[in-house]
XYZ file of C-alpha atoms in Angstrom:
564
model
C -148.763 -38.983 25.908
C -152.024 -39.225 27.895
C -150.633 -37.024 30.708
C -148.636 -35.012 28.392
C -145.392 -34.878 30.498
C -141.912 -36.435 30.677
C -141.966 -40.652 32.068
C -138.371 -41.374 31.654
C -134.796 -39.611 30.843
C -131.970 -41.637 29.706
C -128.669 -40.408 30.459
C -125.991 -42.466 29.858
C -124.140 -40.746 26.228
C -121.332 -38.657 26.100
C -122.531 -36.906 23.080
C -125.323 -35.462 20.873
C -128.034 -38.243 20.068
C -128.727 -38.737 16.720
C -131.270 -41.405 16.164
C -133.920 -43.755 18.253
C -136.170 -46.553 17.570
C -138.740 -47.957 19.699
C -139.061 -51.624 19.765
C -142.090 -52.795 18.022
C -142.964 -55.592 21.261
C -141.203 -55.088 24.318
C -140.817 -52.036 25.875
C -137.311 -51.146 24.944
C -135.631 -47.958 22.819
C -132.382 -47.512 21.010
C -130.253 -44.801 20.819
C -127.392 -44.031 18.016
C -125.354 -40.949 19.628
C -122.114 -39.030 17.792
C -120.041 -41.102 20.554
C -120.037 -44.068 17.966
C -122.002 -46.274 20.356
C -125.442 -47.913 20.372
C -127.188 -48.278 23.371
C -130.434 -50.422 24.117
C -132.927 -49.105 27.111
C -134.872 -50.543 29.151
C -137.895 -48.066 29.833
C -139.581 -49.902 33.128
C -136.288 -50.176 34.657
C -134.978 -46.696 33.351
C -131.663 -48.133 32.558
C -129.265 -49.536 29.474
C -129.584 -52.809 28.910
C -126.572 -53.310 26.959
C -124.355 -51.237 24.633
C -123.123 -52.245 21.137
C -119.811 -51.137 19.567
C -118.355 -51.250 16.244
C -119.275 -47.950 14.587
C -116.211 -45.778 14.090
C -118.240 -42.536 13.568
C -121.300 -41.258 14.241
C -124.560 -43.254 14.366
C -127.192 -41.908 11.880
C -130.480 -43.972 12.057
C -131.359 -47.136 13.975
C -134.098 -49.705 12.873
C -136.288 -52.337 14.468
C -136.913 -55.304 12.589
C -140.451 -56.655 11.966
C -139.821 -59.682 14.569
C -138.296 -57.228 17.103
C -135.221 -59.892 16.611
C -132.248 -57.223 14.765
C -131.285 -54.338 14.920
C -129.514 -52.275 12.023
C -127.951 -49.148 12.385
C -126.221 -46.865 9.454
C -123.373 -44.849 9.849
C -121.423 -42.223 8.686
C -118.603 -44.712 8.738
C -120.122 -45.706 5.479
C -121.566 -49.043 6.698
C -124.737 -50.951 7.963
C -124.325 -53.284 10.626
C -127.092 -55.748 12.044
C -127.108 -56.555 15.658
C -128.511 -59.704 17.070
C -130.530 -58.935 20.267
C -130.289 -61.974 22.029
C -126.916 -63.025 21.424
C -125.736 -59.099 21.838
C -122.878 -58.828 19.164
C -123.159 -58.295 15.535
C -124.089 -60.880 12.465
C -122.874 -59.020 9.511
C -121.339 -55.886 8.147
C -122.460 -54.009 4.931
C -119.906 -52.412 3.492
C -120.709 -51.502 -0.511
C -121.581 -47.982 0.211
C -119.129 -45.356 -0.569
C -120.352 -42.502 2.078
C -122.194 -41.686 5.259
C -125.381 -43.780 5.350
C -128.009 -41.758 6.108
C -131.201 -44.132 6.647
C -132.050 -47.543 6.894
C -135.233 -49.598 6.773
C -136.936 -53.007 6.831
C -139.051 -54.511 4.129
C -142.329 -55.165 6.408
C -143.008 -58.503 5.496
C -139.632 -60.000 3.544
C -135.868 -60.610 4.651
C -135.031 -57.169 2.790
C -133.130 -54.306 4.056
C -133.167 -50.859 1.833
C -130.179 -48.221 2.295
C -129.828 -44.719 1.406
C -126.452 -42.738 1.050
C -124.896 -39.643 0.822
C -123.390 -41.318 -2.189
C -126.513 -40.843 -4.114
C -127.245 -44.508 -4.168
C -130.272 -46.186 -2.938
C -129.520 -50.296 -2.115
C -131.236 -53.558 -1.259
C -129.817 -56.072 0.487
C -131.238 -59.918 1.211
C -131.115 -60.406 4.639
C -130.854 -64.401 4.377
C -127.464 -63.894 2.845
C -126.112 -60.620 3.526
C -125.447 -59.544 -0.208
C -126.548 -56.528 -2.438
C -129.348 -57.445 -4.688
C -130.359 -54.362 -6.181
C -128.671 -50.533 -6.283
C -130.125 -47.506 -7.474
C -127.509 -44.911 -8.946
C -127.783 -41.591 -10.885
C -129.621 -39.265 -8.574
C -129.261 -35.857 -8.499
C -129.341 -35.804 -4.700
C -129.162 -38.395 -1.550
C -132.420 -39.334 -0.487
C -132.998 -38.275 3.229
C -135.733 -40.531 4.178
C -137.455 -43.944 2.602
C -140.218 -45.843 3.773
C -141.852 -49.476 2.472
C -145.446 -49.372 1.172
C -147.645 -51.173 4.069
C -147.665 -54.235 1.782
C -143.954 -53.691 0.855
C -144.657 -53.425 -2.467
C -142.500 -50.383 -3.072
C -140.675 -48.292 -1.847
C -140.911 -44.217 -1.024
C -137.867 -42.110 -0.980
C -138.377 -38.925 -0.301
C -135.456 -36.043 -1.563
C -135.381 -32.854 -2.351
C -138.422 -31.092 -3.911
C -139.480 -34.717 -5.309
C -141.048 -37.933 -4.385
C -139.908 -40.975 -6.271
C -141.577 -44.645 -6.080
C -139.236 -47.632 -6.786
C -139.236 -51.269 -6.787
C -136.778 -54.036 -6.962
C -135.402 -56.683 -8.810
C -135.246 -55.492 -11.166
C -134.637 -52.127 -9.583
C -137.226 -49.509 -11.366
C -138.579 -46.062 -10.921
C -142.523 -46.522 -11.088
C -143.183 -42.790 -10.295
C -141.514 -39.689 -9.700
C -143.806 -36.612 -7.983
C -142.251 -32.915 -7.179
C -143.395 -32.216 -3.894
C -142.063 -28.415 -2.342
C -141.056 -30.076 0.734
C -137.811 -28.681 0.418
C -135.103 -31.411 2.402
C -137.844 -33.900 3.965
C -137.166 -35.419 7.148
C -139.606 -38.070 7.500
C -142.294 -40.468 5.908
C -145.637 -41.918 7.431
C -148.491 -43.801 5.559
C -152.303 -43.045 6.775
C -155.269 -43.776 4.953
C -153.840 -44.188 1.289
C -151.874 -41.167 1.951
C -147.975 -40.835 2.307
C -147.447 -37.707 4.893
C -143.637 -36.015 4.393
C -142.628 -33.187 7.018
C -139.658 -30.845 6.961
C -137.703 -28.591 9.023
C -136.380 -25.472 7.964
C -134.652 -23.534 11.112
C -137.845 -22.796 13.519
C -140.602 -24.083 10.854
C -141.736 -27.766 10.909
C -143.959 -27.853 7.041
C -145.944 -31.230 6.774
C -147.059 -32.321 2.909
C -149.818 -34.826 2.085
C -149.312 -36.604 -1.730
C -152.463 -38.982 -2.353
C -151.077 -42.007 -3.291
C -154.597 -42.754 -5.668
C -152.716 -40.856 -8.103
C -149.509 -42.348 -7.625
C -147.934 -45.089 -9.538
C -147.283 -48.159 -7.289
C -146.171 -51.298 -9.245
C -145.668 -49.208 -13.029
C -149.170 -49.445 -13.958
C -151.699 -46.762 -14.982
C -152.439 -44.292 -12.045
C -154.345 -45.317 -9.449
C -157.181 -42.364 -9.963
C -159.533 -44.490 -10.974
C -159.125 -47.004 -8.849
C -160.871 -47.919 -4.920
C -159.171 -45.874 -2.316
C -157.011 -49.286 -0.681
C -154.154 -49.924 -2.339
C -153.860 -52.719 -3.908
C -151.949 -55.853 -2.607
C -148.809 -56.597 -5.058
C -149.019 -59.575 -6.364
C -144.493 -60.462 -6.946
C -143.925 -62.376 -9.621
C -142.058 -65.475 -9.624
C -138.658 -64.426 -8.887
C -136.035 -64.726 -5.920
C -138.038 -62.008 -4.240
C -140.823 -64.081 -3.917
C -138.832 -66.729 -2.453
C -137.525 -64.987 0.280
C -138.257 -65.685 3.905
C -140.632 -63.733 5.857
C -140.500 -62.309 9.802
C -142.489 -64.774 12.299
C -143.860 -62.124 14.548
C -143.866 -62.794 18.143
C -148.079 -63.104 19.655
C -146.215 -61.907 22.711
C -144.274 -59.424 24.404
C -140.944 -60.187 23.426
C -138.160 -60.798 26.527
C -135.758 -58.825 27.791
C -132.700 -59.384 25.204
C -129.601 -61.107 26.425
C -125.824 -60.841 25.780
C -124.760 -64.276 24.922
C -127.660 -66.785 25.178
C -131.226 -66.772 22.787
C -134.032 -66.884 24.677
C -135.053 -69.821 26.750
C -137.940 -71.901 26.394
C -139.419 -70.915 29.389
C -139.888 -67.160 27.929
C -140.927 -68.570 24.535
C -144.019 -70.091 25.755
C -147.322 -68.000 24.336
C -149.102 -66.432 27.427
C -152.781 -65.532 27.320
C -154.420 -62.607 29.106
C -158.539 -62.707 29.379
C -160.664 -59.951 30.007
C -163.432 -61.446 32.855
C -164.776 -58.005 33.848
C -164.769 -55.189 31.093
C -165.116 -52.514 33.830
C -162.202 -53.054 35.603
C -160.253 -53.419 32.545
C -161.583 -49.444 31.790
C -161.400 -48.614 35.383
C -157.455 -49.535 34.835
C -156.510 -48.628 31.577
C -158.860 -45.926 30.546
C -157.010 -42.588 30.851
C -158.536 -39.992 33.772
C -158.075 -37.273 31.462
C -157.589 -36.762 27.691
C -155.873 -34.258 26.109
C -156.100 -33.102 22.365
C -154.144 -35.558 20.585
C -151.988 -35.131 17.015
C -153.207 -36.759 15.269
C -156.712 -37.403 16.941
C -158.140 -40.560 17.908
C -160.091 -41.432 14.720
C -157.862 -41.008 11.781
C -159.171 -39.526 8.916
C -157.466 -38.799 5.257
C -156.545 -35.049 4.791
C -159.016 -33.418 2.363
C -158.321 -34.059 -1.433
C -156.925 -31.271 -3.464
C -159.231 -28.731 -5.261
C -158.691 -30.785 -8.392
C -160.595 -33.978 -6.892
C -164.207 -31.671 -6.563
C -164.402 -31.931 -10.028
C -162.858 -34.900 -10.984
C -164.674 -37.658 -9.300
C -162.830 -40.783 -9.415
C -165.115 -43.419 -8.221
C -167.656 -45.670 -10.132
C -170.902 -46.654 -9.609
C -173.830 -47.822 -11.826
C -176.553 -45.076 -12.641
C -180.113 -45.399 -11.615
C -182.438 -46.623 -13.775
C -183.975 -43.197 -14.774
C -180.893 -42.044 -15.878
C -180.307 -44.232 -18.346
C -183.450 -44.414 -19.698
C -184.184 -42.652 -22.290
C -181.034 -42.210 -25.374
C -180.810 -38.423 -24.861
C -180.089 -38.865 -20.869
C -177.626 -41.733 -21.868
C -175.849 -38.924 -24.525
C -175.721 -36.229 -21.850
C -174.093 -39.017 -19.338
C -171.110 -40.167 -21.970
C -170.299 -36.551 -22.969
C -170.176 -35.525 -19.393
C -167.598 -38.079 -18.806
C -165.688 -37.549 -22.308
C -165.681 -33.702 -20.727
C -163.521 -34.852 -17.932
C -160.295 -33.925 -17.837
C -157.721 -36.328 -16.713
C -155.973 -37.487 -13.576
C -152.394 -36.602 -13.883
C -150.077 -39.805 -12.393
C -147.658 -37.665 -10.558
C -149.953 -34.887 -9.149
C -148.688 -33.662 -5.945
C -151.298 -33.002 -3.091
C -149.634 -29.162 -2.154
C -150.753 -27.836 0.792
C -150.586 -24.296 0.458
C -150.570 -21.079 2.302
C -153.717 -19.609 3.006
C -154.166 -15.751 2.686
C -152.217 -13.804 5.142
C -155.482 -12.857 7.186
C -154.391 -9.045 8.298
C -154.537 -8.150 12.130
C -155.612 -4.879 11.677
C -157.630 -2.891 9.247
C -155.141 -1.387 8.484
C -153.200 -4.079 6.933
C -153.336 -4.653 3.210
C -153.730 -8.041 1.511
C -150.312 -9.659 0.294
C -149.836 -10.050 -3.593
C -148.618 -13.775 -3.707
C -144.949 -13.431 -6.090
C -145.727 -17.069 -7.101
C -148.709 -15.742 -9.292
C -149.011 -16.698 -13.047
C -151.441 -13.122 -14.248
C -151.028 -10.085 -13.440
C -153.350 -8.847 -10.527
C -156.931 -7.010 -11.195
C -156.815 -7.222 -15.231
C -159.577 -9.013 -17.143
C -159.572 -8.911 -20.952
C -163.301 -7.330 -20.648
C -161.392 -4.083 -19.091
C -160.045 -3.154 -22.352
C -163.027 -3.970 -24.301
C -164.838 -0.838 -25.411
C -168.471 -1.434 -24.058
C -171.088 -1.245 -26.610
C -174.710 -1.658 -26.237
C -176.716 -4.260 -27.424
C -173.979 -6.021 -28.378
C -171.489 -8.654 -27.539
C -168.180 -7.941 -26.789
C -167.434 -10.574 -29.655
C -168.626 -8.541 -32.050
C -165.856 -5.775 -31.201
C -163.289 -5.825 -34.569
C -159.269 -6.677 -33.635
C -158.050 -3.499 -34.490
C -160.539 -1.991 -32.132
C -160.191 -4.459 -29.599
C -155.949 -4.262 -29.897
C -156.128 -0.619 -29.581
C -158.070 -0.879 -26.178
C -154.877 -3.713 -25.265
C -152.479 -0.674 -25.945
C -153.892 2.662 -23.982
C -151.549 1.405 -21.106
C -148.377 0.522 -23.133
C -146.566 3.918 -23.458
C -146.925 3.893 -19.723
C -146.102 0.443 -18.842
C -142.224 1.432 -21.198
C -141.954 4.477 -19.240
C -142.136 2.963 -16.060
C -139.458 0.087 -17.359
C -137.226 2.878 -18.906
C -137.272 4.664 -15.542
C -136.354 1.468 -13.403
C -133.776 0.460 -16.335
C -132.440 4.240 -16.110
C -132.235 3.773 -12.422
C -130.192 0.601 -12.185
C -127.313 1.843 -14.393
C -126.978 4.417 -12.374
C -126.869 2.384 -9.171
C -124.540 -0.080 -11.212
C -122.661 3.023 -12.462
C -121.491 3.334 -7.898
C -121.432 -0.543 -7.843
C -118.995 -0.766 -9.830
C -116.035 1.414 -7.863
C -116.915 -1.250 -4.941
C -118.564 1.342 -2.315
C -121.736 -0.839 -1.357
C -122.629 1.993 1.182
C -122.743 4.566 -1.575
C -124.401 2.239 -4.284
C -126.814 1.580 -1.481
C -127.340 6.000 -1.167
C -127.899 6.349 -4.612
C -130.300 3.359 -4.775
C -132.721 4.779 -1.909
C -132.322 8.423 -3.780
C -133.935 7.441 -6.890
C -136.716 6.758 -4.594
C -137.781 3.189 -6.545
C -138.331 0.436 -4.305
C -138.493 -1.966 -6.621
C -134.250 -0.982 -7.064
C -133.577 -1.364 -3.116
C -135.168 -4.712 -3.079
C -132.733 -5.446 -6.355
C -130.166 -4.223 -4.378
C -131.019 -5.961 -1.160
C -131.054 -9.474 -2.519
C -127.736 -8.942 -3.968
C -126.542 -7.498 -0.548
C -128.508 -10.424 1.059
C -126.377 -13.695 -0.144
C -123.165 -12.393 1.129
C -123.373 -11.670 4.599
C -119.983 -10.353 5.003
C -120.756 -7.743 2.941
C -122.879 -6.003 5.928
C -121.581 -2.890 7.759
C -122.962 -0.711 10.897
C -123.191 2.151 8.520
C -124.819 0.096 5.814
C -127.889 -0.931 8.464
C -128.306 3.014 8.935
C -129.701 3.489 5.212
C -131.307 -0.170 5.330
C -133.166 -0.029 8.320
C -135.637 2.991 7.322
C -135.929 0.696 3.922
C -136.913 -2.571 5.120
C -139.193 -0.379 7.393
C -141.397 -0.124 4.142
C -140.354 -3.450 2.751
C -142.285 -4.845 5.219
C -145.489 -2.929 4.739
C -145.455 -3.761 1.260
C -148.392 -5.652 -0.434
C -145.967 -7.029 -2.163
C -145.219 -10.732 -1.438
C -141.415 -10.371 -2.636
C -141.049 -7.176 -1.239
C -142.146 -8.634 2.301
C -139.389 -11.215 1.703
C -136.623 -9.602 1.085
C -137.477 -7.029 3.975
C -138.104 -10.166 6.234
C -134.429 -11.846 4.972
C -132.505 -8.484 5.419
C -133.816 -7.576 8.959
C -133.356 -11.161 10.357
C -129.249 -10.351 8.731
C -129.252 -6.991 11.055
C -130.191 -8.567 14.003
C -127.972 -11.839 13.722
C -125.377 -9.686 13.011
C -124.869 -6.775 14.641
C -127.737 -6.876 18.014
C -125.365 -8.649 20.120
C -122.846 -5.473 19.205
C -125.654 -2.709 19.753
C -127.058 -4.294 22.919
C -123.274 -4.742 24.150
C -122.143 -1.341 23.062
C -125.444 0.391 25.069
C -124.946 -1.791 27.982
C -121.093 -0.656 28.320
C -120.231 1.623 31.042
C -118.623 4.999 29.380
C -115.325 4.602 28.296
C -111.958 6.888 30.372
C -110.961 9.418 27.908
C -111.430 10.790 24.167
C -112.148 7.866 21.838
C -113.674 9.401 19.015
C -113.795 5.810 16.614
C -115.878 4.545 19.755
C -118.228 7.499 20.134
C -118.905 7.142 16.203
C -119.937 4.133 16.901
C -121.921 4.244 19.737
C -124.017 7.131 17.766
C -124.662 4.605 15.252
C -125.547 1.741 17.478
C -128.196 4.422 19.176
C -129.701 5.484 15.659
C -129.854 1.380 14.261
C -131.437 0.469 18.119
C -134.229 3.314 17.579
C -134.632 2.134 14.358
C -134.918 -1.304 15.499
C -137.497 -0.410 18.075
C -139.532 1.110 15.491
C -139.720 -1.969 13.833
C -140.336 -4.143 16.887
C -143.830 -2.724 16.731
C -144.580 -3.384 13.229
C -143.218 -7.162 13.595
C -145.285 -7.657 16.682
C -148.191 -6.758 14.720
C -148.098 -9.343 12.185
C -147.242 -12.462 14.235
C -150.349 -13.420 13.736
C -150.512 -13.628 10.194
C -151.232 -17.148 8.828
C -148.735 -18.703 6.738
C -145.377 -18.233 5.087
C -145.440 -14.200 6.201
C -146.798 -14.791 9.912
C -144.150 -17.760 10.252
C -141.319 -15.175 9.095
C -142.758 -12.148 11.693
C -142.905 -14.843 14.664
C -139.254 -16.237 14.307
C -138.370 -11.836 13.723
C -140.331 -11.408 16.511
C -138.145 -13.974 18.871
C -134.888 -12.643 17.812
C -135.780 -9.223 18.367
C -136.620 -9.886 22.077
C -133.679 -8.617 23.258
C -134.516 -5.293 22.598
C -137.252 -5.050 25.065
């Protein structure tokens, strides 16, 4: 990482790789690949140490234990299995779940495995007797990722859209937050923080959910409470009984098929430092890069909601307090306060698509909750030297309804306008329900249309793209957050499906002969790769929008490379 370039490649699989795990002493990997097999690497000697069979399908996730003395790997045979390191073959074989296993993971501290399935179930297992203490069932979906608190105190699973927080024995749900990370594909603690991050085609989306407001062991929130988590104290139940890792204070040895390690490797080694500068002079790097995340690791900033919400407590001076009327003004400012929700997600969202060009207009987020530019002191009547308080209902409700007549005529037009696009729907011709659509001249009916059009991809003809193309053309250009969507959805459709076809049909060499079906369509591929040219520009222009919008034109922007 200091030199920012590849140090080893492993080659040694016969197919796709689908999960690693670095050991957490020696300087060995694992790999779980889709040919079934495990393999452990050696990274100094850039080869495999030894391979493990047993899975009959494909290895999903692979994890280290604490001691760096097991191995467990999930599969979508439906099982766990734990390896043995040093004696190279396998110590035991869970079996209760009743699909793929998608993700495995130690308890930190405890002889505790946790398992999640495609099943829907989430299950502990005790480690000094290989059986199920604990299964979670009911969920709406499988979770795709779960990670131990640092003091194993809970657990994290992350799902769809939602966060939940769950201990065990007995097995409980202490929180549950919505987070819009869509299908999360990994969890990380850092400074009283859990960090999520998920992939959606091109886009990697990281989330931060402050885990101060975040119920840990099914007390009140944490909001009020220091900023370290606090150490759970287990109550006095089999849990607490259970064993705990003995971590290694050295480099553990290279692991061995049949025989534990000798007592020549156990033996604790000792390494002193005599001469600081050569230690630097060795191990300092000659260059440094910019680093993610960088060297000192800070929290992410708190949501808006923490500026005026302070959480922490300290006792006011003494000239606060001393009179009764500063004392008064303290408590109701507190009383004033509104509360810390438990389950309040920390959302990162999208800042303002920052326009390019002058010429670009700011986007009208669809997510908003008012409508944009209206204040109830527009429709006031403004009187002087006096309030607008003072201003009678009737007055004030006949101000509310200049703009009503007009706001049902434009509805009646639009409702007008989609029976009569409905009207063509309905005899099946989507390229004349399309025509009549773009003649009524209402955008707001071709973006109806469009997302219709949109979720059945099959649905899309050459001669279709000819009257969508000039539309999405001022989709795009739209203020309108939606708008830009659908525009952005529909155009990414065109060139998955029919670019290869228009770039083929152009490149062809002219055909022997009348073929009039073929010169139709080579006219058409001409007018949609014009079109598409046209709009090449306009994309290129907004790949540097920020957020959601200049993520969408960048990944357009890719796929229409061909064109140039």
């Amino acid at each position: 990482m200091e030199e920012a370039k590849i140090q080893r490649t492993l080659m040694g699989h016969k197919a796709s790789i689908c999960s690693l795990d670095f050991h957490p002493y020696g300087e060995f990997v694992a790999s779980g690949s889709l040919d079934t097999n495990i393999k452990l690497w050696d990274v100094r000697r850039k080869g495999c140490v030894f391979r493990y069979k047993g899975h009959t399908q494909a290895v999903r996730c692979l994890r280290f234990s604490p001691d760096g003395k097991w191995l467990a790997s999930s599969s979508e045979d439906n099982t766990v299995k734990l390896w043995d390191l040093s004696a190279g073959k396998i110590i035991a074989e869970l079996t209760e779940h009743r699909g793929p296993v998608q993700i495995v993971e130690f308890h930190p501290n405890e002889y505790l495995l946790a398992s999640a399935s495609s099943d829907r179930t989430l299950r502990f297992w005790d480690l000094e007797k290989f059986q199920l203490v604990g299964c979670v069932e009911g969920e709406a979906t499988p979770f795709r990722t779960i990670l131990f608190s640092g003091d194993g105190g809970c657990l994290f699973c992350g799902g769809r859209d939602a966060l939940r927080v769950y201990g065990w024995e007995p097995e409980r749900c202490f929180d549950t937050v919505p987070v819009s990370w869509g299908k999360v594909s990994d969890l990380s603690l850092c400074n009283n923080q859990l960090i999520g991050v998920s992939i959606a085609q091109t886009n990697v989306s990281s989330f931060v959910v402050d885990l101060n407001r975040v119920k840990l062991i099914g007390s009140e929130p944490q909001g009020s409470l220091p900023a370290e988590l606090p150490i759970r104290q287990p109550a006095p139940s089999a849990s607490s009984l259970r064993r705990i890792y003995e971590r290694p204070s050295t480099t553990c040895s290279k692991p061995k098929r049949a025989s534990p390690c000798s007592d020549e490797d156990e033996k604790e080694s000792s390494a002193e430092i005599q001469n600081p500068e050569e230690y630097k002079e060795i191990f300092q790097p000659k260059s440094a890069i910019s680093r993610t995340p960088p060297r000192e690791s800070e929290p992410f900033p708190a949501p808006p909601e923490d500026e005026c919400v302070p959480v922490k407590e300290s006792v006011p001076p003494a000239a606060e307090v001393a009179t009764p009327v500063a004392a008064i003004k303290k408590n109701r400012e507190q009383l004033n306060r509104p509360p810390v929700a438990s389950s309040t997600p920390t959302v990162c969202p999208d800042p303002p698509a920052a326009p390019t060009t002058p010429s670009h207009p700011p986007v009208i987020s669809a997510a908003r909750k008012e409508p944009i530019g209206l204040k109830v002191a527009d429709f006031l009547p403004v009187v002087k030297g006096s309030s607008p308080t003072e201003v009678g209902d009737e007055e004030a409700m006949g101000q509310i309804r200049k703009g009503h007549d007009t706001m049902c005529m434009v509805l009646t037009s639009r409702m007008r306008n989609l029976d009569t696009v409905k009207a063509v729907w309905s005899t099946g011709d989507i390229k004349t329900s399309m025509d009549s659509a773009v003649a009524v001249n209402d955008l707001s009916v071709v973006v109806d249309m469009l997302n219709i059009i949109n979720q059945k991809a099959s649905l899309w003809k050459l001669d279709l793209c000819l009257t969508i193309l000039p539309q999405i053309d001022k989709l795009l250009q739209s203020k309108y957050e939606s708008y830009m969507q659908t525009g952005c959805i529909s155009l990414k459709l065109v060139l998955q499906r029919f670019l290869p076809l228009i770039t083929e049909m152009l490149a062809a060499p002219p055909s022997v002969g009348v073929d009039i079906s073929r010169e139709e369509r080579l006219t058409k591929c001409k007018m949609c790769y014009k079109q598409l040219r046209s709009l090449s520009s306009l994309v290129k222009s907004r790949v540097s929008q920020s957020g959601r919008y200049g993520s969408a034109f960048r990944e357009l922007h890719l796929l229409m490379s061909a064109l140039e």
